[in-house]
CSV table of C-alpha atoms and ligand atoms in Angstrom, one decimal:
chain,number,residue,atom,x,y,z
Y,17,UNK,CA,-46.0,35.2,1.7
Y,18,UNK,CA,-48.1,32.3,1.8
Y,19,UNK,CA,-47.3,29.3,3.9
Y,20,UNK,CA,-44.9,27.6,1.4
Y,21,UNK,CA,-44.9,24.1,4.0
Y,22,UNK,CA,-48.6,23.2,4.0
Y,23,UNK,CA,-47.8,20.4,6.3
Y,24,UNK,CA,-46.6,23.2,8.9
Y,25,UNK,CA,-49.8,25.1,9.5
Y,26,UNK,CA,-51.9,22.3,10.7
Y,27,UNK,CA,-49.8,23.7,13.9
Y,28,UNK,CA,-51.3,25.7,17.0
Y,29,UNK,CA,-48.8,28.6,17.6
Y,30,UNK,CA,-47.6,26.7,20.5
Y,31,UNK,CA,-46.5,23.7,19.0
Y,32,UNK,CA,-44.8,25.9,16.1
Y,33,UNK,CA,-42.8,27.9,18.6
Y,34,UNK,CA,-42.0,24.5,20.1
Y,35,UNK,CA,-41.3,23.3,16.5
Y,36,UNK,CA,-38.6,25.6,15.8
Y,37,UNK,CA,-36.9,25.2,18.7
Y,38,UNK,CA,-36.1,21.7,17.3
Y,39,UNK,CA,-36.0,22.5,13.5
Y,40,UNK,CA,-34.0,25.8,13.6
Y,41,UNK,CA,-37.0,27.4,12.1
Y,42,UNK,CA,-36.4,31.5,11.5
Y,43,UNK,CA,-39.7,32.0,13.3
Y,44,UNK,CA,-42.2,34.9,12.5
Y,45,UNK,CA,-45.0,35.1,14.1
Y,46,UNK,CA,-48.5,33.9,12.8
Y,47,UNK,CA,-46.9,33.0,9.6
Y,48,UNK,CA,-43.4,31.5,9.7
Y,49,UNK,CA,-40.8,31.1,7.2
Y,50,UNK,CA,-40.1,27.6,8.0
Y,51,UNK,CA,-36.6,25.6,6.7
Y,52,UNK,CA,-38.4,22.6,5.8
Y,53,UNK,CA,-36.8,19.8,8.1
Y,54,UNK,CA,-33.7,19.0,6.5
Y,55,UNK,CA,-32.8,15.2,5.6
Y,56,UNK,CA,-30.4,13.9,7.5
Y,57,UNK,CA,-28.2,13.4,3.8
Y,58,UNK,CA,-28.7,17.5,3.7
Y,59,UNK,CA,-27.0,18.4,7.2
Y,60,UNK,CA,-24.3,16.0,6.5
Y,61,UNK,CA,-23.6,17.1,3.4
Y,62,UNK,CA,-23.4,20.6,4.7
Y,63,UNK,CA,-21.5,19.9,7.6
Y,64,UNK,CA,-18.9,18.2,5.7
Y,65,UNK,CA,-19.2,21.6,3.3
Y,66,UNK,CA,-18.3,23.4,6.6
Y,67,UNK,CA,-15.0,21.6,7.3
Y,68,UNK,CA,-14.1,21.4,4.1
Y,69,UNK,CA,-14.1,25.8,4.3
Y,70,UNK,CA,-13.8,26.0,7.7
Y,71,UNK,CA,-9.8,25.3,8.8
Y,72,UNK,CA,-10.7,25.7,12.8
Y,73,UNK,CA,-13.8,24.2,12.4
Y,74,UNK,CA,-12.6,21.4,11.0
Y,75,UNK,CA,-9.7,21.3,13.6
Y,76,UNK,CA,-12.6,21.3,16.0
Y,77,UNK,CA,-14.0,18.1,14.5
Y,78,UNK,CA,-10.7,15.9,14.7
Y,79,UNK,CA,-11.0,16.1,18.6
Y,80,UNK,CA,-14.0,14.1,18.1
Y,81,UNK,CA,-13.1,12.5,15.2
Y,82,UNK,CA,-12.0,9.0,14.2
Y,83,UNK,CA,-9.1,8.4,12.3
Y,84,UNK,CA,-8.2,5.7,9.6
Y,85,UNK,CA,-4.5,4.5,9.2
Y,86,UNK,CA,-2.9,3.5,6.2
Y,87,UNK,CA,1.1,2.9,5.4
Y,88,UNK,CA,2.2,3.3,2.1
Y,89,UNK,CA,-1.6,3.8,0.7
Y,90,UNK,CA,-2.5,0.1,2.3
Y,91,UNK,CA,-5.3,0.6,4.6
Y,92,UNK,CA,-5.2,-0.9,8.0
Y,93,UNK,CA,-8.0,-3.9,8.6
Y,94,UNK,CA,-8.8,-6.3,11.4
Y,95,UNK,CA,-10.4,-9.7,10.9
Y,96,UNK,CA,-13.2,-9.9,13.1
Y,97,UNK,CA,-15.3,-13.3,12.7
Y,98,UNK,CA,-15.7,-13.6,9.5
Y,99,UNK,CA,-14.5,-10.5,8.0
Y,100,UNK,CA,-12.8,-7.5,7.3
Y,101,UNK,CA,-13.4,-4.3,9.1
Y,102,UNK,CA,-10.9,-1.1,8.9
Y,103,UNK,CA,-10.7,-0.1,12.6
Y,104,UNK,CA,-10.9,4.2,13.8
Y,105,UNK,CA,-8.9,5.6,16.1
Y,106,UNK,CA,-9.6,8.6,18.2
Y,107,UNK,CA,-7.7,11.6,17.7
Y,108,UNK,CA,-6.1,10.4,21.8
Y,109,UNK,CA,-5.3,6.9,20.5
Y,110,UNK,CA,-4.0,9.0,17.5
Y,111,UNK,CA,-1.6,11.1,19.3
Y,112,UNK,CA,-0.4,8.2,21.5
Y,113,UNK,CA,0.6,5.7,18.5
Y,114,UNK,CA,2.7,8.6,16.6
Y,115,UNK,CA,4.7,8.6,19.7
Y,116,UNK,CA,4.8,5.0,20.2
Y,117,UNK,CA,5.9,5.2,16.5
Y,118,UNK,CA,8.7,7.6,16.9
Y,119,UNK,CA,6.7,10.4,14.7
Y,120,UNK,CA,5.8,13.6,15.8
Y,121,UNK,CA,2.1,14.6,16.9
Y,122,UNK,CA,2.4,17.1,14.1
Y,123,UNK,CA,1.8,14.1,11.8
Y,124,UNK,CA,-2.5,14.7,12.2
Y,125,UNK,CA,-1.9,17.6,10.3
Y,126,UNK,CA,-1.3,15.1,6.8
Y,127,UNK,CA,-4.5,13.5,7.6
Y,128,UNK,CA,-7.8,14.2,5.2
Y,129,UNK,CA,-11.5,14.8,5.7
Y,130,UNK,CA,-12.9,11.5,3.8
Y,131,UNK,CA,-16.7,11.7,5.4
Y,132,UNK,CA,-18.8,11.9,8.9
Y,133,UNK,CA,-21.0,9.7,10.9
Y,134,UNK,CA,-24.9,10.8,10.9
Y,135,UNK,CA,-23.7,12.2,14.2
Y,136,UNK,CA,-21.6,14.2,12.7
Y,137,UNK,CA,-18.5,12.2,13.8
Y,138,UNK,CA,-16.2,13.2,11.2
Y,139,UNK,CA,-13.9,10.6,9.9
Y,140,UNK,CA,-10.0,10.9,8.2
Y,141,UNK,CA,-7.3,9.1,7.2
Y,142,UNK,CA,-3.8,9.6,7.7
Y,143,UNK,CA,-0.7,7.6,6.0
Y,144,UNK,CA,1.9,6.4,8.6
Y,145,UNK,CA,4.4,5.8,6.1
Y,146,UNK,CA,4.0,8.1,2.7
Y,147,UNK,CA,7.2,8.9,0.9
Y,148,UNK,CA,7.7,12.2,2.2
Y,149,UNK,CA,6.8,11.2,5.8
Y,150,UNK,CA,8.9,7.9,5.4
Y,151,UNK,CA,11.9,9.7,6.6
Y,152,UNK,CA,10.7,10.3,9.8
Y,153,UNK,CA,9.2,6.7,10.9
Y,154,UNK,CA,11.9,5.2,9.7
Y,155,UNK,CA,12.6,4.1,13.0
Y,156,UNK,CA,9.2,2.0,13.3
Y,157,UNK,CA,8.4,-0.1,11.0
Y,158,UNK,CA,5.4,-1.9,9.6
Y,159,UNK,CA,5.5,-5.3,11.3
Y,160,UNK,CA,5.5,-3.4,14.7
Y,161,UNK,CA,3.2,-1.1,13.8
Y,162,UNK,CA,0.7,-3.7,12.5
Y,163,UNK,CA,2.0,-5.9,16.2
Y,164,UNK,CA,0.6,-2.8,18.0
Y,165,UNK,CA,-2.8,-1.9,15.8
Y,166,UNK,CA,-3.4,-5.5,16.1
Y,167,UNK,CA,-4.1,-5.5,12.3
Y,168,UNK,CA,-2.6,-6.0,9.5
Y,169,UNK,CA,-2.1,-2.9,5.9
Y,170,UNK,CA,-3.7,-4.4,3.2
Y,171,UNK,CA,-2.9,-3.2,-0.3
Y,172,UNK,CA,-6.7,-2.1,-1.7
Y,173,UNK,CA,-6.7,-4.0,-4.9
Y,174,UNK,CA,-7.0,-6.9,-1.9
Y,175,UNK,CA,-8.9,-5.1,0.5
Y,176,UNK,CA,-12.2,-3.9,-1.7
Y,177,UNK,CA,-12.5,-8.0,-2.7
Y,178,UNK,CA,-13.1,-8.4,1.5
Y,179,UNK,CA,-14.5,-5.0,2.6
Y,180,UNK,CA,-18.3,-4.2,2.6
Y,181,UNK,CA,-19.7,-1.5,-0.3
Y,182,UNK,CA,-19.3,1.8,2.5
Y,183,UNK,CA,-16.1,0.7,3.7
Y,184,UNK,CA,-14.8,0.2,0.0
Y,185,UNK,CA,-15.8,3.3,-1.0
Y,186,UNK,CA,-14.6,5.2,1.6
Y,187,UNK,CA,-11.3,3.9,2.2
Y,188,UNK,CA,-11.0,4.3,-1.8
Y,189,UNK,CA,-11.5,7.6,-1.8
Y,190,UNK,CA,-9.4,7.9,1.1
Y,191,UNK,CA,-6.1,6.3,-0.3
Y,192,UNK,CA,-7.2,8.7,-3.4
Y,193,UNK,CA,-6.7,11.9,-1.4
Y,194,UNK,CA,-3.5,10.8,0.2
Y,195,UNK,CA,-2.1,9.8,-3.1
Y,196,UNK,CA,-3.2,12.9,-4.6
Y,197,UNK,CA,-1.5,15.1,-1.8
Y,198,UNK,CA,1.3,13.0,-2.0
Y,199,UNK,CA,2.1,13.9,-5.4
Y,200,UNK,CA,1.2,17.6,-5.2
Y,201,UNK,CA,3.5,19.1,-2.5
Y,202,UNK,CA,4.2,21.8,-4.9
Y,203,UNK,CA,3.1,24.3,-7.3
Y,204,UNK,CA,3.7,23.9,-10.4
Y,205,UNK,CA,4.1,28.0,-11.3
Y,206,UNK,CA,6.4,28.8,-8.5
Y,207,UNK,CA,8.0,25.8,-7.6
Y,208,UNK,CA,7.3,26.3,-3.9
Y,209,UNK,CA,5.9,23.7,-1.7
Y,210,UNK,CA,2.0,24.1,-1.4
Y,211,UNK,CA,0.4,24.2,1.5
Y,212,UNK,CA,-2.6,21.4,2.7
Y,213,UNK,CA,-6.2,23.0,4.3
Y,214,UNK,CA,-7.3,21.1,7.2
Y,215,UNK,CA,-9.5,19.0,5.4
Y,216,UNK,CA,-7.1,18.2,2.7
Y,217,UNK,CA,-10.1,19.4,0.2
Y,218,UNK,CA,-7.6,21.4,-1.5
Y,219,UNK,CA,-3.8,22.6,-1.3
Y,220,UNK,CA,-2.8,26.6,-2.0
Y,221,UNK,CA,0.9,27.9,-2.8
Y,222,UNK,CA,1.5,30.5,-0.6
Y,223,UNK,CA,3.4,32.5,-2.8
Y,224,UNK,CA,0.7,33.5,-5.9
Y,225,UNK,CA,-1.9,32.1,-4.0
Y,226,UNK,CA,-2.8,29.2,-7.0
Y,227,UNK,CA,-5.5,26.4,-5.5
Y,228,UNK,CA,-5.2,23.2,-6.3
Y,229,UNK,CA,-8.3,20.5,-5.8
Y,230,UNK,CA,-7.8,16.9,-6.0
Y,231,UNK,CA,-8.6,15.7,-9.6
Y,232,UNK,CA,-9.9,12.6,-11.2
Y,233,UNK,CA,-9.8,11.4,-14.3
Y,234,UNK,CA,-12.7,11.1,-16.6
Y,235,UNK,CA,-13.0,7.2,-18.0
Y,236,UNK,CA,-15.4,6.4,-20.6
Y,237,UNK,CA,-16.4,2.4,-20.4
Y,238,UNK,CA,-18.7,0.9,-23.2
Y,239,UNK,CA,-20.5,-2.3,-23.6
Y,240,UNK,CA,-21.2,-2.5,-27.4
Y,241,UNK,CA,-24.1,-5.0,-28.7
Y,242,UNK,CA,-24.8,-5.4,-32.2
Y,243,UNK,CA,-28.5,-6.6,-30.6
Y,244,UNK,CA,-27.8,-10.2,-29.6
Y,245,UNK,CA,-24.0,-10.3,-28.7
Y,246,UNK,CA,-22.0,-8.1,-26.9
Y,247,UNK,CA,-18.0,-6.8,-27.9
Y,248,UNK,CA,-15.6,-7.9,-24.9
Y,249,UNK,CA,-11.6,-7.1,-25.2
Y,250,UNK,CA,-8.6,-7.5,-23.2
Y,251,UNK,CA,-5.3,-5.8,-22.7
Y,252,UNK,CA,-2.0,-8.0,-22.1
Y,253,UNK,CA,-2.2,-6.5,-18.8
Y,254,UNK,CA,-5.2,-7.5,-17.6
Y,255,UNK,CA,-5.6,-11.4,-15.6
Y,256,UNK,CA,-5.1,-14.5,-18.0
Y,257,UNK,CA,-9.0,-15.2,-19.6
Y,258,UNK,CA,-10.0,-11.9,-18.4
Y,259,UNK,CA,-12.2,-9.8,-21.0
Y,260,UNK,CA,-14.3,-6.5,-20.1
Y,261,UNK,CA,-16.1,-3.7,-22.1
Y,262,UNK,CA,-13.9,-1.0,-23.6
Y,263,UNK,CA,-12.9,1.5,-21.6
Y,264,UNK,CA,-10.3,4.9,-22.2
Y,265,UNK,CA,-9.4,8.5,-21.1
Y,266,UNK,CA,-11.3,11.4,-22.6
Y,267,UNK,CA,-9.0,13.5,-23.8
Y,268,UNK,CA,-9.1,17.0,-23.1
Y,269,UNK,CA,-12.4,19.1,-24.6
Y,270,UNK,CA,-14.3,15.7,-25.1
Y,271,UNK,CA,-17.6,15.4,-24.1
Y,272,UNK,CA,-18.6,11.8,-22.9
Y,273,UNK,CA,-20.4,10.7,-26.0
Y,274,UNK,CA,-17.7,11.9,-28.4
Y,275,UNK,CA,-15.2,10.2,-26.1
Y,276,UNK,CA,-16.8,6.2,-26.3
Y,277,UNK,CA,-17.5,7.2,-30.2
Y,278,UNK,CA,-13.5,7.6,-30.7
Y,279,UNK,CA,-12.7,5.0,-28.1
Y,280,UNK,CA,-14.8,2.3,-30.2
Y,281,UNK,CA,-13.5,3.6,-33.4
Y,282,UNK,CA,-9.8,3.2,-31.9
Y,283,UNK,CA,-9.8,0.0,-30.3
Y,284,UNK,CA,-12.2,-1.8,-32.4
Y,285,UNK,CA,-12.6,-0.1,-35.4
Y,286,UNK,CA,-16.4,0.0,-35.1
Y,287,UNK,CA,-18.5,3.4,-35.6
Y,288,UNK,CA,-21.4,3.1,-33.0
Y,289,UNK,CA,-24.9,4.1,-33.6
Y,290,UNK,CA,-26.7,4.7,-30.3
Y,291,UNK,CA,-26.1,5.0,-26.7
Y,292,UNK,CA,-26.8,5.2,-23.2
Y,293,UNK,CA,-25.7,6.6,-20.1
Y,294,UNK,CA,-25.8,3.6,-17.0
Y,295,UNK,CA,-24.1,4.4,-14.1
Y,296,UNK,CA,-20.5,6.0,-13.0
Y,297,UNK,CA,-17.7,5.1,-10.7
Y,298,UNK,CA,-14.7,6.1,-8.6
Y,299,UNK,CA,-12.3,3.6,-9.7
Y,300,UNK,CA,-8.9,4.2,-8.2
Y,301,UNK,CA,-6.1,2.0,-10.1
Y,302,UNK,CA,-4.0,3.4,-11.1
Y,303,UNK,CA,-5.1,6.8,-10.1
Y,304,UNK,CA,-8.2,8.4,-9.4
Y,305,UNK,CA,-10.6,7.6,-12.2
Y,306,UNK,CA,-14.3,8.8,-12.8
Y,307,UNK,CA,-15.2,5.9,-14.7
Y,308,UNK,CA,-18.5,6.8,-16.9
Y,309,UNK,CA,-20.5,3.7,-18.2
Y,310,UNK,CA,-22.6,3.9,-21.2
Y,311,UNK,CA,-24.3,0.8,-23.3
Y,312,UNK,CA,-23.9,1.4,-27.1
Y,313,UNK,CA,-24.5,-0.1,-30.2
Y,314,UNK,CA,-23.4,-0.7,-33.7
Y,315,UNK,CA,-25.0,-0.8,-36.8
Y,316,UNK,CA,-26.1,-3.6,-38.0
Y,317,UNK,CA,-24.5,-5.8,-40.3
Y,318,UNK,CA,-21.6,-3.1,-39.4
Y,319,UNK,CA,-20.1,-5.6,-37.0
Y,320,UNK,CA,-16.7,-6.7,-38.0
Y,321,UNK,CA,-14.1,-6.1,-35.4
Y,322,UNK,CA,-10.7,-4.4,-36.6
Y,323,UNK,CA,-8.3,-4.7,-33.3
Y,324,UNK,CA,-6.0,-2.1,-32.3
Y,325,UNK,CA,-3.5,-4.4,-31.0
Y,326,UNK,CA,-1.8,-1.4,-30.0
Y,327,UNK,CA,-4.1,-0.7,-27.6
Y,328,UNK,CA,-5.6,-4.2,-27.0
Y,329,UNK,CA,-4.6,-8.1,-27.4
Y,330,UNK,CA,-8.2,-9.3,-28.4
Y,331,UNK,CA,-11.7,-8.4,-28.5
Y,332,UNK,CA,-14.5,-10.2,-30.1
Y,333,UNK,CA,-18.1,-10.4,-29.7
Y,334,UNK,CA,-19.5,-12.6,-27.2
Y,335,UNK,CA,-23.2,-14.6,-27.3
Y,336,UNK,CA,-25.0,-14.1,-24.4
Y,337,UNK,CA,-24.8,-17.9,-23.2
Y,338,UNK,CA,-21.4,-17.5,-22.8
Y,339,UNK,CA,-21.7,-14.2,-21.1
Y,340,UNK,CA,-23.9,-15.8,-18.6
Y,341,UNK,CA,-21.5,-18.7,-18.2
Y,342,UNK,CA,-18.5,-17.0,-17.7
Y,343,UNK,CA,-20.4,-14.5,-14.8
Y,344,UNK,CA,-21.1,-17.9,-13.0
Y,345,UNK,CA,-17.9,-18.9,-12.7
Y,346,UNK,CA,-16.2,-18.8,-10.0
Y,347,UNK,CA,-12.2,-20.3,-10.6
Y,348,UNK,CA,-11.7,-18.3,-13.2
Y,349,UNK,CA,-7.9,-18.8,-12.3
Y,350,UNK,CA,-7.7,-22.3,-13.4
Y,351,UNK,CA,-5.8,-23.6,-16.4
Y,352,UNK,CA,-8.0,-25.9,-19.1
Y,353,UNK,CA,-6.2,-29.2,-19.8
Y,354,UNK,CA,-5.6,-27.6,-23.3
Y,355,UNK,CA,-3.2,-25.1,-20.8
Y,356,UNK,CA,-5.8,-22.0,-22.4
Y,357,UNK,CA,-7.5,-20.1,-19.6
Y,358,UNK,CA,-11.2,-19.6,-18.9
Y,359,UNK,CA,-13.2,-16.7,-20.4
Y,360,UNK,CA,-14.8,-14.9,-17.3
Y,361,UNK,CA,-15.3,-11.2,-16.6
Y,362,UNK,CA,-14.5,-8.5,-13.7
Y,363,UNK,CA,-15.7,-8.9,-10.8
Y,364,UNK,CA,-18.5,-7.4,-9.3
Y,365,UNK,CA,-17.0,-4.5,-7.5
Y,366,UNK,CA,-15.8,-3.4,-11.2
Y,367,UNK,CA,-18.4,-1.1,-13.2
Y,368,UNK,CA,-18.0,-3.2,-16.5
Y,369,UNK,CA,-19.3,-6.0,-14.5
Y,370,UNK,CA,-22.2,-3.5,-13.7
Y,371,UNK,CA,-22.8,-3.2,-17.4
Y,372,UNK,CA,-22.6,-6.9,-18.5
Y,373,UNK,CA,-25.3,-8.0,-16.0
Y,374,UNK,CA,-27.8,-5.2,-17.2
Y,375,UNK,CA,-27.0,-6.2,-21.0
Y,376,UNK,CA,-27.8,-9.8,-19.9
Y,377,UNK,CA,-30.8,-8.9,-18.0
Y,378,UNK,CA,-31.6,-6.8,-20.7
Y,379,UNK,CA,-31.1,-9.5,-23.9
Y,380,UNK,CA,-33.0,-11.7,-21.6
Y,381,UNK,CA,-36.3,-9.5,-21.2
Y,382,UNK,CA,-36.0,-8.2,-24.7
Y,383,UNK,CA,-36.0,-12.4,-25.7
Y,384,UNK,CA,-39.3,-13.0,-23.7
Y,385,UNK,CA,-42.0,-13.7,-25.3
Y,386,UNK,CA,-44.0,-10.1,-25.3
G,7,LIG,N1,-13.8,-0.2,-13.1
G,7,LIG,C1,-13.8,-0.9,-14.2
G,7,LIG,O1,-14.8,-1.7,-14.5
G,7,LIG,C2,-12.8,-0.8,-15.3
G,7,LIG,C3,-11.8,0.2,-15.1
G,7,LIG,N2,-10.8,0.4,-16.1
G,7,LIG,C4,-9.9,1.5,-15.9
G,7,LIG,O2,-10.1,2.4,-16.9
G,7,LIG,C5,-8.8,3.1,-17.2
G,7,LIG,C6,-8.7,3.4,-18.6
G,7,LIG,O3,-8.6,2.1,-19.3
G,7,LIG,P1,-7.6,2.0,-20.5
G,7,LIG,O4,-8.2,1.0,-21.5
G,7,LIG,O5,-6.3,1.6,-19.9
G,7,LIG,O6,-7.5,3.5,-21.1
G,7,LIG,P2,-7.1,3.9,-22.6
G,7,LIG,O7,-7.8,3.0,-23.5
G,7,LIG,O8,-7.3,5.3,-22.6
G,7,LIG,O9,-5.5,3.5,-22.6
G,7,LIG,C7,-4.6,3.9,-21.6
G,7,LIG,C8,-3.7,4.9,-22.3
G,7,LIG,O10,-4.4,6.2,-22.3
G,7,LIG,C9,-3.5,7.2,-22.2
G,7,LIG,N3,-4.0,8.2,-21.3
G,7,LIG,C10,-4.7,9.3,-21.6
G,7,LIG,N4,-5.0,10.0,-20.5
G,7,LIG,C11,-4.6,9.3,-19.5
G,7,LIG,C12,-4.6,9.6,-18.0
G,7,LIG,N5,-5.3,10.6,-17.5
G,7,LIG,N6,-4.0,8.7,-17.2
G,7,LIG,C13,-3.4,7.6,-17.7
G,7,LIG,N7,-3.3,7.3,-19.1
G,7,LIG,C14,-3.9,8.2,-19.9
G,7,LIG,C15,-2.2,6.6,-21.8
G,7,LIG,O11,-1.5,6.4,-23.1
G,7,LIG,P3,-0.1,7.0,-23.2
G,7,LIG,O12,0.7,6.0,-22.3
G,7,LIG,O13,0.2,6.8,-24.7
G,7,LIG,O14,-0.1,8.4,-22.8
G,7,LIG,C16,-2.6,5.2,-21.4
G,7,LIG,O15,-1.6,4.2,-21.6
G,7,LIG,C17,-7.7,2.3,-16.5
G,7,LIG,O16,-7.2,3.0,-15.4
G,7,LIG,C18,-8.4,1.0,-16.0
G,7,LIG,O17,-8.0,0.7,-14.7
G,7,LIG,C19,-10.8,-0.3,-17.2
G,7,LIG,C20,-11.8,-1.3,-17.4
G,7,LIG,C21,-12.8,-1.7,-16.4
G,8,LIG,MG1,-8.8,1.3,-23.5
């Protein structure tokens, strides 16, 4: 079989041998099958694979490991300087504050795989204080525990505004898993309580044997343009002034496409015409979302808005001025003398915000002189 690396046979047989010592190379002589150096992305990926199927090897990585702490799905954070940083604790410091807390060691066994250094330092979180463990820690309680972490729990609507992009992401998905495990202790066949792997990448009722994996909920999230404006609603629920792109569940059997054509049609009473995939995200408020963001558009002259105000309290179609106004400003909280609230729009960490900026960016190439 012919050399499949070319880069590897510019090699003497010396420097190969000494080569595969360092690359894990299945060597055979004179013409070597050769694992082509794997990216560092690679062997993390497949260590994490590992844990995730390996209960004792993953058991293995916690004595190494560092731990994050939460209570009550708030993630512990220290200020350092001038920001927010969720601290690790080794698997020693671990052990040492569950009895400082009045819990039992046992407690590391909640805790979740969530990622690993590129060391291969795995990482997890554990909850302090989740309903089912609140029982037991009753006896310390958070003002202590936050005295003796020398931090303070932070609910994560709060935290992702002051946490850096790989700490929001990972202590997101972390407060995902825990919620998720939280709220499948049993199965739902037999009734019996299910039973966590180490890695908390799934749960398994011992009784018919079922697996269950932690699930998220597919979003669809459109930003509609009829060409030169763009269709911004708002639920009662959301912030005073605060409009975004439409967004909904697909239901069960949808594909993506057919899900933002009957989202439009429902909330706005448009039919849309053409679209296109931009970017997804793990958004997890309420629960565990996969939000999928797509632009679209309408036909024209088929522009006028029904709203569902079932569904929503306004929507209407914004110029691209005031887009680009309200994604300057930054008090969006403040009343107008006529007591009405500011338009502005999510904030960056938010996927429609995402989609609003590449519409604008968009509108203002296509508007350039060609
Ligand atoms: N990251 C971002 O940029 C944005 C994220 N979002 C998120 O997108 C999600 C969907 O937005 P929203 O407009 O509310 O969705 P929908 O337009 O689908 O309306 C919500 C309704 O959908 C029904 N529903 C269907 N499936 C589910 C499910 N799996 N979980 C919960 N409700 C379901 C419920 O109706 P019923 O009660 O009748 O069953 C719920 O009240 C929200 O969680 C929101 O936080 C929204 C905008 C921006
Ligand atoms: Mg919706």
């Amino acid at each position: 079989m012919e050399n499949v690396y070319p880069l590897l046979n510019c090699f003497s047989l010396e420097e190969e041998l000494t080569m595969s010592l360092y690359c894990g190379i299945a060597f055979r002589r004179k013409s070597f099958w050769c694992y082509r150096l794997l990216s560092t992305y690679i062997t993390k990926t497949r260590y994490l694979f590992e844990l995730k199927e390996d209960d004792d090897a993953c058991k293995k990585a916690q004595q190494t490991g560092a731990f994050y702490l939460f209570h009550s799905l708030a993630p512990l954070l220290q200020q350092s300087e001038h920001q927010y940083l969720p601290p690790q604790h080794s698997l020693l410091e671990l052990e040492r504050l569950l009895r400082k807390f009045g819990q039992d060691t046992q407690r590391v066994e909640d805790s979740v795989l969530i990622g690993c250094s590129e060391q291969h330092e795995a990482w997890f979180a554990l909850d302090l204080c989740l309903n089912g463990s609140s029982s037991i820690n009753a006896s310390l309680q958070k003002p202590e525990m936050e005295m003796e972490l020398k931090g303070s729990f932070v609910d994560l609507r709060k935290a992702l505004f002051w946490l850096n992009v790989k700490d929001a992401s990972l202590l997101s998905t972390a407060q995902a898993l825990l919620r998720w495990h939280d709220a499948h202790q049993f199965c739902s066949r037999s009734g019996q309580p299910t039973k966590k792997n180490v890695a908390g990448s799934k749960r398994v009722c011992p009784s018919n044997k079922i697996i269950y994996y932690p699930q998220m909920a597919p979003v669809v999230i459109t930003l509609v343009s009829d060409g030169t404006r763009c269709l911004l609603a708002r639920q009662s629920s959301f912030p005073k002034g605060m409009y975004s792109a439409l967004a909904g569940f697909c239901d069960i059997g949808e594909s993506v496409e057919e899900a933002v054509r009957r989202e439009v049609a429902e909330e706005v009473g448009l039919e849309i015409e053409r679209l296109q995939y931009s970017a997804s995200q793990h958004w997890p408020f309420p629960n565990s979302s996969l939000m999928i963001a797509c632009h679209a558009t309408v036909k024209p002259g088929q522009t006028e808005i029904q709203v569902n105000f079932r569904e929503l309290e306004a929507a209407a179609w914004f110029s691209h001025d005031e887009v680009i106004t309200a994604l300057k400003r930054n008090d969006p909280h403040t009343q107008q003398q006529n007591g009405a609230f500011p338009f502005w729009l999510p904030p960056k960490l938010a996927i429609a915000n995402q989609l609003i900026k590449e519409w604008v960016e968009k509108s203002t190439c296509s508007s350039l002189p060609a």
